[in-house]
Coordinates of C-alpha atoms and ligand atoms in Angstrom, one line a residue:
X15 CA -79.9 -34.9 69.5
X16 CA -79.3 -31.3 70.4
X17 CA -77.7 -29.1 68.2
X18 CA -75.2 -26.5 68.6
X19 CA -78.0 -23.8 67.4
X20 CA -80.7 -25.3 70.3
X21 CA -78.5 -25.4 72.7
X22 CA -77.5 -21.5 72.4
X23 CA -81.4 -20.8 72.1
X24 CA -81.8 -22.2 75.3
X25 CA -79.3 -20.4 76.9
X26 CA -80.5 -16.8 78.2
X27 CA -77.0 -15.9 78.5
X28 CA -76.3 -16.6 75.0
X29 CA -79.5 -14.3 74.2
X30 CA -79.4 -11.3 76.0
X31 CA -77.5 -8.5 73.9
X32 CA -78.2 -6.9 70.7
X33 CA -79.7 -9.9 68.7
X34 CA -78.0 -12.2 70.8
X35 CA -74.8 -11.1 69.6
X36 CA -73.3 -13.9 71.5
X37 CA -74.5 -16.4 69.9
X38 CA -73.7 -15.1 66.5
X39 CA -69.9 -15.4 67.3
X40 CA -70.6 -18.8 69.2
X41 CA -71.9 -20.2 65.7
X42 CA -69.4 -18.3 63.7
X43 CA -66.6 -19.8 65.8
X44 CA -68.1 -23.2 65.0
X45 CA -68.5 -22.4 61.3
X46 CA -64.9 -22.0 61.3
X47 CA -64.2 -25.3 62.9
X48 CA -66.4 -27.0 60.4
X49 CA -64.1 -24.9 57.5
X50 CA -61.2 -25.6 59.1
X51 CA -62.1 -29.5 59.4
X52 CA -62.5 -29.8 55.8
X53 CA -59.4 -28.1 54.5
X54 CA -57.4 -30.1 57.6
X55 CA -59.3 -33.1 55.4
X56 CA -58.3 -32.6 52.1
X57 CA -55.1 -31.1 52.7
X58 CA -53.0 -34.2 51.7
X59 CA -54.8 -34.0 48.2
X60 CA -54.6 -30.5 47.7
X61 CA -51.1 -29.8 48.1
X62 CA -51.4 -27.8 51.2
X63 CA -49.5 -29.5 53.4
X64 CA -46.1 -28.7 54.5
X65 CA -44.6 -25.1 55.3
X66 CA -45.7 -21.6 54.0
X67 CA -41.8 -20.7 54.2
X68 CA -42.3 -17.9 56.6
X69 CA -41.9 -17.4 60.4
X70 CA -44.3 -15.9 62.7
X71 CA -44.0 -13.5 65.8
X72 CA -42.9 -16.2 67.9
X73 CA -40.5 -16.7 65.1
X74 CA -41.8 -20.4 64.6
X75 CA -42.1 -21.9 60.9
X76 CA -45.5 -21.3 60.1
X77 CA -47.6 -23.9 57.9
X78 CA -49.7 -23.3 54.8
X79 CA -52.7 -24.8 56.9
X80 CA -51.5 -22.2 60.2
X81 CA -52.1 -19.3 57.1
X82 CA -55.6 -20.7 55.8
X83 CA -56.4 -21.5 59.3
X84 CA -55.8 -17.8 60.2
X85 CA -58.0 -16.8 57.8
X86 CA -60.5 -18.3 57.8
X87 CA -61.4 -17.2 61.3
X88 CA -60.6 -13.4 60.3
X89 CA -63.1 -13.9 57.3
X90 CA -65.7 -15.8 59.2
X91 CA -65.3 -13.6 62.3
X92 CA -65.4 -10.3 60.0
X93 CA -68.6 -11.5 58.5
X94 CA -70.3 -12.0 62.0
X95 CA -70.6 -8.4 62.6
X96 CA -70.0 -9.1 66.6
X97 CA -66.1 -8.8 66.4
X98 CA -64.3 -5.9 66.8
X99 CA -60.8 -6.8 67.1
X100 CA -58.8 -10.3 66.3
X101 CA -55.5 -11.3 68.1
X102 CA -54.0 -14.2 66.7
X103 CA -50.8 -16.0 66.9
X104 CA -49.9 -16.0 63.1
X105 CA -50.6 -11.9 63.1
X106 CA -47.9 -9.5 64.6
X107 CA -50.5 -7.0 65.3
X108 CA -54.3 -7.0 66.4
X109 CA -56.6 -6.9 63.5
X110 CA -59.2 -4.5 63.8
X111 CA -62.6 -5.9 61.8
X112 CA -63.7 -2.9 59.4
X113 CA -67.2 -3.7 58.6
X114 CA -68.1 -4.0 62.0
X115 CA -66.2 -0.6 63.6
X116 CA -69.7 0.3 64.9
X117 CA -71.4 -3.0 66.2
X118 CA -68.8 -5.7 67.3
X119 CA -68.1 -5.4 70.9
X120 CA -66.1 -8.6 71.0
X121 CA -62.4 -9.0 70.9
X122 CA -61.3 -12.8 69.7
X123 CA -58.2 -14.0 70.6
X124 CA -56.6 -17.1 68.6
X125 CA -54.2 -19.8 68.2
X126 CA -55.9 -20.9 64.8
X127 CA -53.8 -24.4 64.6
X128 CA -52.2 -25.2 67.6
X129 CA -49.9 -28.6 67.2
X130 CA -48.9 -27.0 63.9
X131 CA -46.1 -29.4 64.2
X132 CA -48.4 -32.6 63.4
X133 CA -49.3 -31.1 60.1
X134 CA -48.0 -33.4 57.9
X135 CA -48.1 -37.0 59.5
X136 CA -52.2 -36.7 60.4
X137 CA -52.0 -36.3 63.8
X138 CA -53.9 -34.3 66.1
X139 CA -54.8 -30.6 65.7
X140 CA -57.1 -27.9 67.3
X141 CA -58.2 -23.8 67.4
X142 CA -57.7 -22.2 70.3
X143 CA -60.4 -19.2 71.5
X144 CA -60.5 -17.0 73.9
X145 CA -63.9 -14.2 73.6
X146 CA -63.3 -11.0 75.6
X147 CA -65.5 -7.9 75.8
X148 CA -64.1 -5.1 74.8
X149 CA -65.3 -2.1 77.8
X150 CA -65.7 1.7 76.6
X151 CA -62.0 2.5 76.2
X152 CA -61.9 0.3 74.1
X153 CA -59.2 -2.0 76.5
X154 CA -59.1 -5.9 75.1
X155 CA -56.3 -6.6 77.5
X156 CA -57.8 -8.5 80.6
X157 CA -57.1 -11.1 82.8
X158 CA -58.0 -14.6 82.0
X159 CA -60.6 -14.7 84.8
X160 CA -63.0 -11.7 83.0
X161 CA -63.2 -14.4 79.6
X162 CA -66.9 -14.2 78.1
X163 CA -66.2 -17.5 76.3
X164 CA -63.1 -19.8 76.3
X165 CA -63.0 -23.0 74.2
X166 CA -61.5 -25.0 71.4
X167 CA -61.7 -27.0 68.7
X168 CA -60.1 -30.1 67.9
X169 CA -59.8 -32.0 64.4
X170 CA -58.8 -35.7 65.5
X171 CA -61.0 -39.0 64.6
X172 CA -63.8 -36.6 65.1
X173 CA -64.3 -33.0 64.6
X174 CA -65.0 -31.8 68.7
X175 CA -66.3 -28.1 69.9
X176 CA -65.8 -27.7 73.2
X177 CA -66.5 -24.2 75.4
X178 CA -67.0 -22.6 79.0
X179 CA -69.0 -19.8 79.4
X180 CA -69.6 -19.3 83.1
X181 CA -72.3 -22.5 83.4
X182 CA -70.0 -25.5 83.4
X183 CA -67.7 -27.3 79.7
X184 CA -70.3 -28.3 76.9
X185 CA -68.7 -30.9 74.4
X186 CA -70.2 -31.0 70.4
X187 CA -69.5 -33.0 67.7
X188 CA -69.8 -32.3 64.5
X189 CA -71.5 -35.0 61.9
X190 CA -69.9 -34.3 58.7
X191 CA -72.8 -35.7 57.3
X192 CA -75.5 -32.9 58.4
X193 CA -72.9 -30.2 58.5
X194 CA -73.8 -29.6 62.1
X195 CA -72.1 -29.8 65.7
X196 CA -74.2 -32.1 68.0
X197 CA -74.2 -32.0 71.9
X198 CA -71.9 -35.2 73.1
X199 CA -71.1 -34.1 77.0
X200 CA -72.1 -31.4 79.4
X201 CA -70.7 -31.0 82.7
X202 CA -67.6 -32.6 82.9
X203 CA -66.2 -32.7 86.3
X204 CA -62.3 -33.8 85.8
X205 CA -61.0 -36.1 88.9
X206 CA -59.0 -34.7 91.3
X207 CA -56.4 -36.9 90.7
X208 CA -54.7 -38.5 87.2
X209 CA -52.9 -41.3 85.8
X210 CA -51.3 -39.6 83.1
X211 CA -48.8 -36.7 82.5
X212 CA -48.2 -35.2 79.7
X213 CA -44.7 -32.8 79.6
X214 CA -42.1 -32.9 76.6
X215 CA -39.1 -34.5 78.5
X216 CA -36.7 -33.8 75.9
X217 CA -36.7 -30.2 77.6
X218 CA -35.7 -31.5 81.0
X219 CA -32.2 -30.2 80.9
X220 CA -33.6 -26.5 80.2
X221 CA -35.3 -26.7 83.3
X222 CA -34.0 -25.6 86.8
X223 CA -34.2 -28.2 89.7
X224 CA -37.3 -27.7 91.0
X225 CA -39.4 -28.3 88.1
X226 CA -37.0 -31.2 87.3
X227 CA -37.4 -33.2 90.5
X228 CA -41.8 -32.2 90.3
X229 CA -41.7 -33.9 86.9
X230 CA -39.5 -36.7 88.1
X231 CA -41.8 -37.4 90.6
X232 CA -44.6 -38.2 88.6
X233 CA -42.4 -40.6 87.1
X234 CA -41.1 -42.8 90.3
X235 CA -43.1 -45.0 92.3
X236 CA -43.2 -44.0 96.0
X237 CA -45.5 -44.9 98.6
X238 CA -46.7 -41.4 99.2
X239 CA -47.3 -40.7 95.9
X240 CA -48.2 -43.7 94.4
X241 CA -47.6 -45.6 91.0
X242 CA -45.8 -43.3 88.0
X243 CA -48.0 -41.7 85.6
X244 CA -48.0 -42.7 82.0
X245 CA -46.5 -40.6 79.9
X246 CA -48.9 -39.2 76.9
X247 CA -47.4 -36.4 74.9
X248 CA -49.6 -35.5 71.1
X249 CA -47.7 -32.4 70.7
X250 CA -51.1 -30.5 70.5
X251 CA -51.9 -29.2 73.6
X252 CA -55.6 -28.9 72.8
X253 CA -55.2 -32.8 72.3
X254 CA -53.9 -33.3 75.6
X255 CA -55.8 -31.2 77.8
X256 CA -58.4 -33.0 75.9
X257 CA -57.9 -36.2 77.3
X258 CA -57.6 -34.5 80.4
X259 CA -61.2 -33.1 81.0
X260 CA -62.4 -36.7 80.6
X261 CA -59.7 -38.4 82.5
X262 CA -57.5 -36.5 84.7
X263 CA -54.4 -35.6 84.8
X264 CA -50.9 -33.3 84.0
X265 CA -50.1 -31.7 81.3
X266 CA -46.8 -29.0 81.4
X267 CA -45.1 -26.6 79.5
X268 CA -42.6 -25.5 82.3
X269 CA -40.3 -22.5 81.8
X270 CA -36.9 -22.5 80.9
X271 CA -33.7 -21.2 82.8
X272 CA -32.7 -19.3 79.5
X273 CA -36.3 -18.8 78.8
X274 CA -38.6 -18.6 82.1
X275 CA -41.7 -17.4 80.5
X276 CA -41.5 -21.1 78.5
X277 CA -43.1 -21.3 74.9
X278 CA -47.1 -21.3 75.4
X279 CA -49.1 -18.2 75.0
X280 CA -51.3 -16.8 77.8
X281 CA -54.0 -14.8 75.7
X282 CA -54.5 -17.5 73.5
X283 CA -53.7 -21.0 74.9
X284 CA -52.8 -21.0 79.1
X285 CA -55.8 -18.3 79.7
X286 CA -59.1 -20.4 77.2
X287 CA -57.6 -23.8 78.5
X288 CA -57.7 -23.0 82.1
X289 CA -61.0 -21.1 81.3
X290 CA -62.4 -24.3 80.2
X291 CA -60.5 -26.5 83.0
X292 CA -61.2 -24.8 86.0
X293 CA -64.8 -24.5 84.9
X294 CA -64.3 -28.8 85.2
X295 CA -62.9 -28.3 88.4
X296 CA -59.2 -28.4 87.4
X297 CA -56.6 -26.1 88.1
X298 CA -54.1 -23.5 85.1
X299 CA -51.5 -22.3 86.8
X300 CA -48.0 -20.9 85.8
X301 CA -46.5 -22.2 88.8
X302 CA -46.5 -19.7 91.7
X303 CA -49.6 -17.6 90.4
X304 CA -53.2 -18.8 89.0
X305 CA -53.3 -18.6 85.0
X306 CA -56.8 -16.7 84.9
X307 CA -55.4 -14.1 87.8
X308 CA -52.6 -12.8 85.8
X309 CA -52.7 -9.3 84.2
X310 CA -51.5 -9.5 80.5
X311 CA -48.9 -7.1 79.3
X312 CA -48.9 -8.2 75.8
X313 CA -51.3 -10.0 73.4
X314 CA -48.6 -12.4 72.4
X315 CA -46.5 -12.6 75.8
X316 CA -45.3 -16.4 76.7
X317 CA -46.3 -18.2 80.3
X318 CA -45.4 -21.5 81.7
X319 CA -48.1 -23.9 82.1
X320 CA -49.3 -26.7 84.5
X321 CA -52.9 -27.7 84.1
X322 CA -55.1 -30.8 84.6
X323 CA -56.6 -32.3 87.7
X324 CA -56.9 -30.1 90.9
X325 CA -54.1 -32.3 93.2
X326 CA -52.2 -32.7 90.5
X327 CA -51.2 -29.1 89.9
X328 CA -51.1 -28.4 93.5
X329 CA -48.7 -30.7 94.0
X330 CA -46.4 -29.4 91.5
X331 CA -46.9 -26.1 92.8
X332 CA -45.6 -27.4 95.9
X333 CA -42.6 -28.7 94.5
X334 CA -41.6 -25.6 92.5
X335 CA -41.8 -23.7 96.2
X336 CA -38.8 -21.8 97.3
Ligands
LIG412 P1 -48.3 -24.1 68.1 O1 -49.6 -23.4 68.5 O2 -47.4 -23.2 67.3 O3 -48.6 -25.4 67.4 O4 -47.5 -24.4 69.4 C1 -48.1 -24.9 70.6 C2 -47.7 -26.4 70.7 C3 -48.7 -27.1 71.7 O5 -49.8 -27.5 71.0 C4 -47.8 -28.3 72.1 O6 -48.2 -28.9 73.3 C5 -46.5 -27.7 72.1 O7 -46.5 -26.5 71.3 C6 -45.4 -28.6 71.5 O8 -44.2 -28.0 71.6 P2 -42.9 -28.9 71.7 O9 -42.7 -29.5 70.3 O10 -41.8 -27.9 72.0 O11 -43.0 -29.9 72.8
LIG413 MG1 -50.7 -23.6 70.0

């Protein structure tokens, strides 16, 4: 059994810094998911389900877990002292860390509960990271591809931390019972090719042609393309993209003729996933450009997302060609 803690030890990239300032923030991260994991436990008992009655930046109804969530990352990552700035969904405007002005060289990007929606019927939910180093100007805004860590966290039948950082995916799991995140996978290599895509249809008519005949096509049996793909859809993307680094596949969250930039955020979904999934041989793209390639304008800005297996988001890049 190798713990989260060994496993950074024997990491040199994890070690080299001020005090191996890296791995400080790696364990910190996974503090939160431990946190997080036991209030997402208890929350049917403590009354802390069910909306916090106020909307975000995305103007989405935010959840009383979304709120605790957030901060309990901004309190965790404050106390780290390797965190200078925190960009999260639920906050309008970056949060600069005060007590560690001077030493945090880190900026954290965050969707803190991502598949908010599954709140209160028990279904799956994750945390979303993104770790970016802040350069001398003190510039946080940088494309996907320049990531020091990307990863997530997600709270189904087990509590699983899984990150890139330039060396391949790691998978841990926490036992509940020890209070500590255990290695359970290490070089996942997704397959080229899935069985399974994962898109909320009930959007289809928001969608121009293109992306409606490359969905559609997933779904028809043809000789050239094979069987249809089963549909899996959790409503928490971490969730799904989950399934994917172990078993191939599709997952989309295509833009929208009224809406082209679609509803997923690059800093702090499209840009860790693909981090994570191209580092398992998969592709993130947002349809005619790579995810990781694109220059952020905005810490909150939208982008449409097709991920999974390598053929599998080719081929819908083909389809969505002029
Ligand atoms: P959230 O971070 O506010 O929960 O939103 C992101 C979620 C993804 O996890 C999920 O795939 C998608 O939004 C579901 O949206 P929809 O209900 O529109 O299909
Ligand atoms: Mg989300």
């Amino acid at each position: 059994m190798i713990s989260l803690t060994r496993h950074l030890l024997e990491r040199p990239r994890f070690q080299a810094g001020q005090a191996g300032e890296l791995s400080v923030l790696m364990t910190h991260i996974a503090r939160c998911g431990k946190l997080i994991a036991r209030d997402l436990n208890r929350a049917g008992l403590l009354g802390t389900l069910g909306a916090a009655g106020t909307t975000n930046v995305h103007g989405e109804q935010v959840q009383k877990l979304d709120e605790r969530a957030n901060q309990t990352f901004v309190d965790v990552l404050e106390e780290s002292d390797t965190v200078r700035v925190v960009i999260s969904e639920e906050m309008e405007t970056p949060w600069a860390v005060t007590r560690a002005q001077a030493s945090g060289t880190y900026a954290v990007f965050l969707d803190p509960l991502d598949g908010s929606s599954n709140v209160d019927v028990n279904a799956p939910l994750g945390s979303i990271f993104s770790v970016h180093r802040m350069d001398a100007s003190g510039n946080f805004m940088k494309r996907g591809r320049e990531q020091v860590i990307g990863g997530y966290l997600l709270y189904g039948p087990g509590t699983i931390l899984v990150y890139a950082c330039g060396d391949g995916v790691h998978q841990f799991t926490l036992d509940p019972a020890v209070g500590e995140f255990f290695l359970s996978g290490s070089g996942m290599r997704i397959p080229p090719r899935g069985k399974v895509c994962s898109v909320n249809t009930g959007n289809r008519s928001k969608w121009d042609e293109r992306m409606k005949n490359a969905v559609e096509s997933f779904q028809t049996d043809d000789p050239g393309t094979g069987p249809p793909y089963a549909a899996r859809y959790s409503g928490c993307l971490a969730a799904d993209v989950h399934r994917i680094l172990w078993k191939g596949g599709l997952y989309l969250y295509p833009g929208e003729v009224k809406k082209p930039a679609g509803k997923l955020r690059l800093m702090y979904e499209a840009a860790p996933l693909s981090f994570v999934v191209e580092q398992a041989g998969g592709l993130g793209s947002a349809g005619d450009e790579r995810i990781l390639s694109i220059q952020p304008a905005a810490p909150h800005q939208c982008v449409p997302l097709i991920i999974g297996s390598c053929e599998d988001v080719e081929r819908v890049e083909r389809c969505l060609k002029p």
